[in-house]
Tab-separated table of C-alpha atoms in Angstrom:
chain	number	residue	atom	x	y	z
G	26	MET	CA	0.020	0.009	0.005
G	27	ARG	CA	1.302	3.464	-0.904
G	28	PRO	CA	2.264	5.657	2.126
G	29	GLN	CA	-0.324	8.312	3.014
G	30	GLY	CA	-0.459	11.900	4.187
G	31	HIS	CA	2.714	13.638	5.365
G	32	PHE	CA	4.710	10.496	5.233
G	33	CYS	CA	3.751	10.185	1.529
G	34	ARG	CA	5.298	13.597	0.863
G	35	SER	CA	8.395	12.649	2.794
G	36	TRP	CA	8.738	9.383	1.017
G	37	ALA	CA	8.392	11.134	-2.347
G	38	ALA	CA	11.108	13.538	-1.452
G	39	VAL	CA	13.467	10.715	-0.403
G	40	ASN	CA	12.693	8.943	-3.696
G	41	HIS	CA	13.811	12.065	-5.542
G	42	GLU	CA	17.059	12.226	-3.605
G	43	GLU	CA	17.876	8.563	-4.166
G	44	ARG	CA	17.549	9.222	-7.920
G	45	GLY	CA	19.902	12.170	-7.703
G	46	VAL	CA	17.108	14.802	-8.272
G	47	ALA	CA	17.412	17.994	-6.279
G	48	VAL	CA	14.366	18.784	-4.199
G	49	VAL	CA	14.277	22.624	-3.569
G	50	GLY	CA	10.745	23.163	-2.449
G	51	THR	CA	7.078	22.287	-2.813
G	52	HIS	CA	4.401	24.034	-4.773
G	53	HIS	CA	0.941	24.336	-3.188
G	54	VAL	CA	-2.268	24.557	-5.288
G	55	PHE	CA	-5.452	25.291	-3.468
G	56	LEU	CA	-8.565	24.422	-5.323
G	57	LEU	CA	-11.388	26.660	-4.025
G	58	ARG	CA	-14.939	26.223	-5.196
G	59	HIS	CA	-16.904	29.428	-5.347
G	60	GLY	CA	-19.423	30.106	-2.556
G	61	GLN	CA	-23.195	30.079	-2.516
G	62	VAL	CA	-24.737	32.042	-5.374
G	63	ALA	CA	-27.439	34.787	-5.213
G	64	GLY	CA	-30.090	32.781	-6.929
G	65	PRO	CA	-32.592	29.877	-6.530
G	66	ALA	CA	-31.491	26.274	-7.009
G	67	ALA	CA	-30.539	25.590	-10.621
G	68	LEU	CA	-27.815	24.299	-12.965
G	69	TYR	CA	-25.540	27.379	-13.039
G	70	GLY	CA	-22.975	26.861	-15.799
G	71	LYS	CA	-22.371	29.671	-18.331
G	72	THR	CA	-24.908	31.778	-16.403
G	73	ASP	CA	-22.862	34.584	-14.867
G	74	ILE	CA	-24.477	34.783	-11.489
G	75	ALA	CA	-22.966	36.573	-8.539
G	76	LEU	CA	-22.252	35.310	-5.086
G	77	SER	CA	-24.610	35.771	-2.172
G	78	ALA	CA	-23.543	37.460	1.032
G	79	ALA	CA	-23.220	33.919	2.527
G	80	GLY	CA	-21.063	32.885	-0.433
G	81	HIS	CA	-18.650	35.792	0.177
G	82	ASN	CA	-18.409	34.745	3.842
G	83	GLU	CA	-17.689	31.124	2.891
G	84	LEU	CA	-14.740	32.152	0.716
G	85	ASN	CA	-13.381	34.705	3.189
G	86	SER	CA	-13.417	32.105	5.958
G	87	GLN	CA	-10.965	30.006	3.887
G	88	LEU	CA	-8.395	32.754	3.574
G	89	ALA	CA	-6.655	31.978	6.870
G	90	ARG	CA	-5.989	28.492	5.602
G	91	VAL	CA	-4.558	29.342	2.167
G	92	LEU	CA	-2.484	32.483	2.866
G	93	PRO	CA	0.187	33.432	2.134
G	94	LEU	CA	-0.196	33.167	-1.697
G	95	THR	CA	2.058	34.021	-4.652
G	96	ARG	CA	-0.677	34.126	-7.339
G	97	VAL	CA	-4.354	33.628	-7.966
G	98	VAL	CA	-5.925	31.794	-10.973
G	99	SER	CA	-9.684	32.046	-11.651
G	100	SER	CA	-12.518	31.087	-13.930
G	101	PRO	CA	-13.793	34.132	-15.769
G	102	LEU	CA	-17.272	33.830	-14.239
G	103	LYS	CA	-18.049	36.450	-11.653
G	104	ARG	CA	-18.908	33.955	-8.877
G	105	CYS	CA	-15.223	33.094	-8.964
G	106	LEU	CA	-13.570	36.116	-10.402
G	107	ASP	CA	-14.974	38.809	-8.073
G	108	PHE	CA	-13.464	36.982	-5.092
G	109	ALA	CA	-10.188	36.264	-6.962
G	110	LYS	CA	-9.826	39.925	-7.835
G	111	SER	CA	-10.238	40.981	-4.217
G	112	VAL	CA	-7.584	38.498	-3.086
G	113	SER	CA	-5.166	39.634	-5.806
G	114	GLU	CA	-5.647	43.260	-4.849
G	115	ARG	CA	-5.524	42.700	-1.081
G	116	GLU	CA	-2.327	40.485	-1.291
G	117	ALA	CA	-0.711	42.471	-4.176
G	118	ILE	CA	-0.158	39.249	-6.181
G	119	PRO	CA	-0.766	38.473	-9.900
G	120	LEU	CA	-4.162	37.318	-11.093
G	121	HIS	CA	-4.539	35.061	-14.199
G	122	VAL	CA	-8.067	34.434	-15.668
G	123	GLU	CA	-8.194	31.084	-17.420
G	124	ALA	CA	-11.297	30.260	-19.545
G	125	GLY	CA	-10.350	26.624	-19.417
G	126	PHE	CA	-11.461	26.539	-15.791
G	127	ARG	CA	-15.041	27.809	-16.390
G	128	GLU	CA	-18.057	25.632	-15.569
G	129	CYS	CA	-19.882	23.559	-18.092
G	130	ASN	CA	-22.435	25.160	-20.370
G	131	PHE	CA	-25.722	23.330	-19.481
G	132	GLY	CA	-27.537	24.567	-22.581
G	133	ARG	CA	-31.291	25.039	-22.488
G	134	TRP	CA	-31.512	24.456	-18.748
G	135	ASP	CA	-28.507	26.622	-17.776
G	136	GLY	CA	-29.541	29.007	-14.992
G	137	VAL	CA	-33.228	28.004	-15.125
G	138	PRO	CA	-34.573	27.485	-11.632
G	139	PHE	CA	-35.564	23.892	-10.963
G	140	ASP	CA	-38.958	25.080	-9.824
G	141	ASP	CA	-39.525	26.602	-13.308
G	142	ILE	CA	-38.727	23.492	-15.263
G	143	PRO	CA	-41.897	21.886	-16.548
G	144	THR	CA	-42.729	18.478	-15.009
G	145	ASP	CA	-42.719	16.737	-18.309
G	146	CYS	CA	-39.095	17.916	-18.896
G	147	TRP	CA	-37.613	16.426	-15.750
G	148	GLY	CA	-36.788	13.236	-17.625
G	149	ASP	CA	-34.287	15.338	-19.539
G	150	LEU	CA	-32.463	16.180	-16.318
G	151	GLU	CA	-32.710	12.572	-15.064
G	152	LYS	CA	-30.900	11.258	-18.199
G	153	PHE	CA	-28.139	13.803	-17.664
G	154	TRP	CA	-27.660	12.993	-13.968
G	155	HIS	CA	-27.484	9.268	-14.659
G	156	ALA	CA	-25.005	9.523	-17.572
G	157	PRO	CA	-23.566	13.003	-17.874
G	158	SER	CA	-20.741	11.791	-20.194
G	159	VAL	CA	-23.246	10.340	-22.564
G	160	TYR	CA	-26.217	12.671	-22.523
G	161	HIS	CA	-26.259	16.428	-22.744
G	162	PHE	CA	-28.979	19.001	-23.087
G	163	ASP	CA	-29.840	20.963	-26.236
G	164	ASN	CA	-27.165	23.593	-27.039
G	165	ALA	CA	-25.098	22.336	-24.107
G	166	GLU	CA	-21.317	21.612	-23.902
G	167	PRO	CA	-20.665	17.857	-23.981
G	168	LEU	CA	-18.858	16.644	-20.844
G	169	GLN	CA	-15.993	15.213	-22.871
G	170	VAL	CA	-15.346	18.708	-24.386
G	171	MET	CA	-15.291	20.242	-20.953
G	172	GLN	CA	-13.010	17.538	-19.652
G	173	ALA	CA	-10.514	18.205	-22.502
G	174	ARG	CA	-10.323	21.917	-21.846
G	175	VAL	CA	-10.030	21.435	-18.089
G	176	VAL	CA	-7.233	18.915	-18.367
G	177	ALA	CA	-5.455	21.225	-20.886
G	178	ALA	CA	-5.725	24.192	-18.443
G	179	TRP	CA	-4.546	22.116	-15.557
G	180	GLY	CA	-1.601	20.802	-17.598
G	181	ALA	CA	-0.650	24.409	-18.461
G	182	LEU	CA	-0.743	25.431	-14.802
G	183	LEU	CA	1.443	22.471	-13.777
G	184	GLN	CA	3.874	23.348	-16.483
G	185	MET	CA	4.033	27.006	-15.346
G	186	LEU	CA	4.805	25.750	-11.796
G	187	GLN	CA	7.575	23.555	-13.028
G	188	ASN	CA	9.175	26.608	-14.723
G	189	GLU	CA	9.199	28.665	-11.503
G	190	SER	CA	12.501	29.152	-9.776
G	191	GLN	CA	10.854	29.389	-6.335
G	192	PRO	CA	8.119	27.398	-4.585
G	193	GLN	CA	4.601	28.791	-5.422
G	194	ARG	CA	1.403	28.923	-3.484
G	195	VAL	CA	-1.516	29.223	-5.931
G	196	LEU	CA	-5.148	29.770	-5.384
G	197	LEU	CA	-7.387	28.435	-8.093
G	198	VAL	CA	-10.970	29.739	-7.686
G	199	THR	CA	-13.224	27.654	-9.831
G	200	HIS	CA	-16.309	25.339	-9.956
G	201	GLY	CA	-17.354	21.969	-8.577
G	202	GLY	CA	-17.355	20.214	-11.862
G	203	VAL	CA	-13.919	21.558	-12.743
G	204	ILE	CA	-12.479	20.451	-9.385
G	205	ARG	CA	-13.867	16.905	-9.878
G	206	LEU	CA	-12.298	16.696	-13.340
G	207	VAL	CA	-8.950	17.947	-12.052
G	208	LEU	CA	-8.893	15.347	-9.223
G	209	ALA	CA	-9.867	12.599	-11.634
G	210	SER	CA	-7.022	13.533	-13.847
G	211	VAL	CA	-4.505	13.583	-11.011
G	212	LEU	CA	-5.733	10.187	-9.785
G	213	GLY	CA	-6.009	8.694	-13.242
G	214	VAL	CA	-9.541	7.484	-12.646
G	215	ASN	CA	-12.382	7.397	-15.168
G	216	TRP	CA	-13.760	10.919	-15.414
G	217	ALA	CA	-16.873	9.581	-17.215
G	218	ASN	CA	-18.064	7.736	-14.110
G	219	PRO	CA	-21.374	9.300	-13.057
G	220	ALA	CA	-20.513	8.736	-9.403
G	221	LEU	CA	-17.835	11.356	-9.754
G	222	PHE	CA	-20.530	13.974	-10.151
G	223	SER	CA	-23.431	12.468	-8.054
G	224	GLN	CA	-21.558	10.941	-5.079
G	225	TRP	CA	-18.403	13.135	-4.625
G	226	GLN	CA	-19.495	16.221	-2.659
G	227	ILE	CA	-17.473	19.343	-3.407
G	228	GLY	CA	-19.377	21.829	-1.409
G	229	TYR	CA	-19.699	25.614	-1.884
G	230	GLY	CA	-16.642	27.371	-0.482
G	231	SER	CA	-14.730	24.122	0.127
G	232	VAL	CA	-11.006	23.945	-0.449
G	233	SER	CA	-8.803	21.127	-1.618
G	234	LEU	CA	-4.941	21.084	-1.497
G	235	LEU	CA	-2.531	19.537	-3.962
G	236	THR	CA	1.216	19.728	-3.608
G	237	LEU	CA	3.816	19.264	-6.240
G	238	LEU	CA	7.512	18.632	-5.554
G	239	ARG	CA	9.931	20.800	-7.500
G	240	GLY	CA	12.861	19.032	-9.131
G	241	GLY	CA	11.413	16.837	-11.753
G	242	ASP	CA	8.392	14.846	-10.369
G	243	THR	CA	5.258	16.212	-12.046
G	244	ARG	CA	2.771	14.025	-10.064
G	245	PRO	CA	0.784	16.060	-7.719
G	246	ILE	CA	-0.047	14.716	-4.337
G	247	ILE	CA	-3.628	15.213	-3.032
G	248	ASN	CA	-3.361	16.304	0.661
G	249	TYR	CA	-7.130	16.803	1.300
G	250	VAL	CA	-10.304	17.282	-0.693
G	251	ALA	CA	-13.347	19.548	-0.170
G	252	LEU	CA	-12.575	20.873	3.330
G	253	PRO	CA	-15.792	22.773	4.158
G	254	ALA	CA	-15.512	26.426	4.982
G	255	ASP	CA	-16.950	26.021	8.449
G	256	VAL	CA	-14.151	23.602	9.586
G	257	ALA	CA	-11.238	25.295	7.910
G	258	SER	CA	-9.921	26.957	11.051
G	259	LYS	CA	-10.279	23.675	13.079
G	260	ALA	CA	-8.113	21.747	10.675
G	261	ARG	CA	-5.323	24.233	10.219
């Protein structure tokens, strides 16, 4: 069985040293899902809805855990970007807006409150929830297209980190679907498994941490996943 937690990171570093690879620091990437939005329950993908007051509080409560930072990366949608801009300005660090980390476009049902969807159309949603990689709504982005752009954006971020001369602490403010696809890519698991989206809770304002050893090994280590905003201070 592979070592876990802090020992896993130490073991990886020792493995680097045995191969003659210099280990000169660790990059930290915090995956932060946006907070609650100012709207009724719906599939919010391309719909550019803002955060609610509670959503802002959720994100602000995670700052003590992720600071200090060296840069911020964000989805272009305001429920992510507004907070990312505030962190960038407050900490005087660079902000990069990456369209590859935006949420899926849910087509005809994007942003439509569930209560407003006609009863005879609910079968459309059921098909999507049971097989999101196979079925998509009219005018929607297929999940495989989203997966390809997310993995490409994530790969570009990892490459940028490997090119840095100093350890980086990056905050990526994005969406639940994006975070699931990033973690599936890191673990090498089947991104098309419906359970990834229906049974893996990535809550509003939750934060996940991945670390990446500098010096050659490009395999990120998952330290924790979806730590809720209300327990961030307890787990520090």
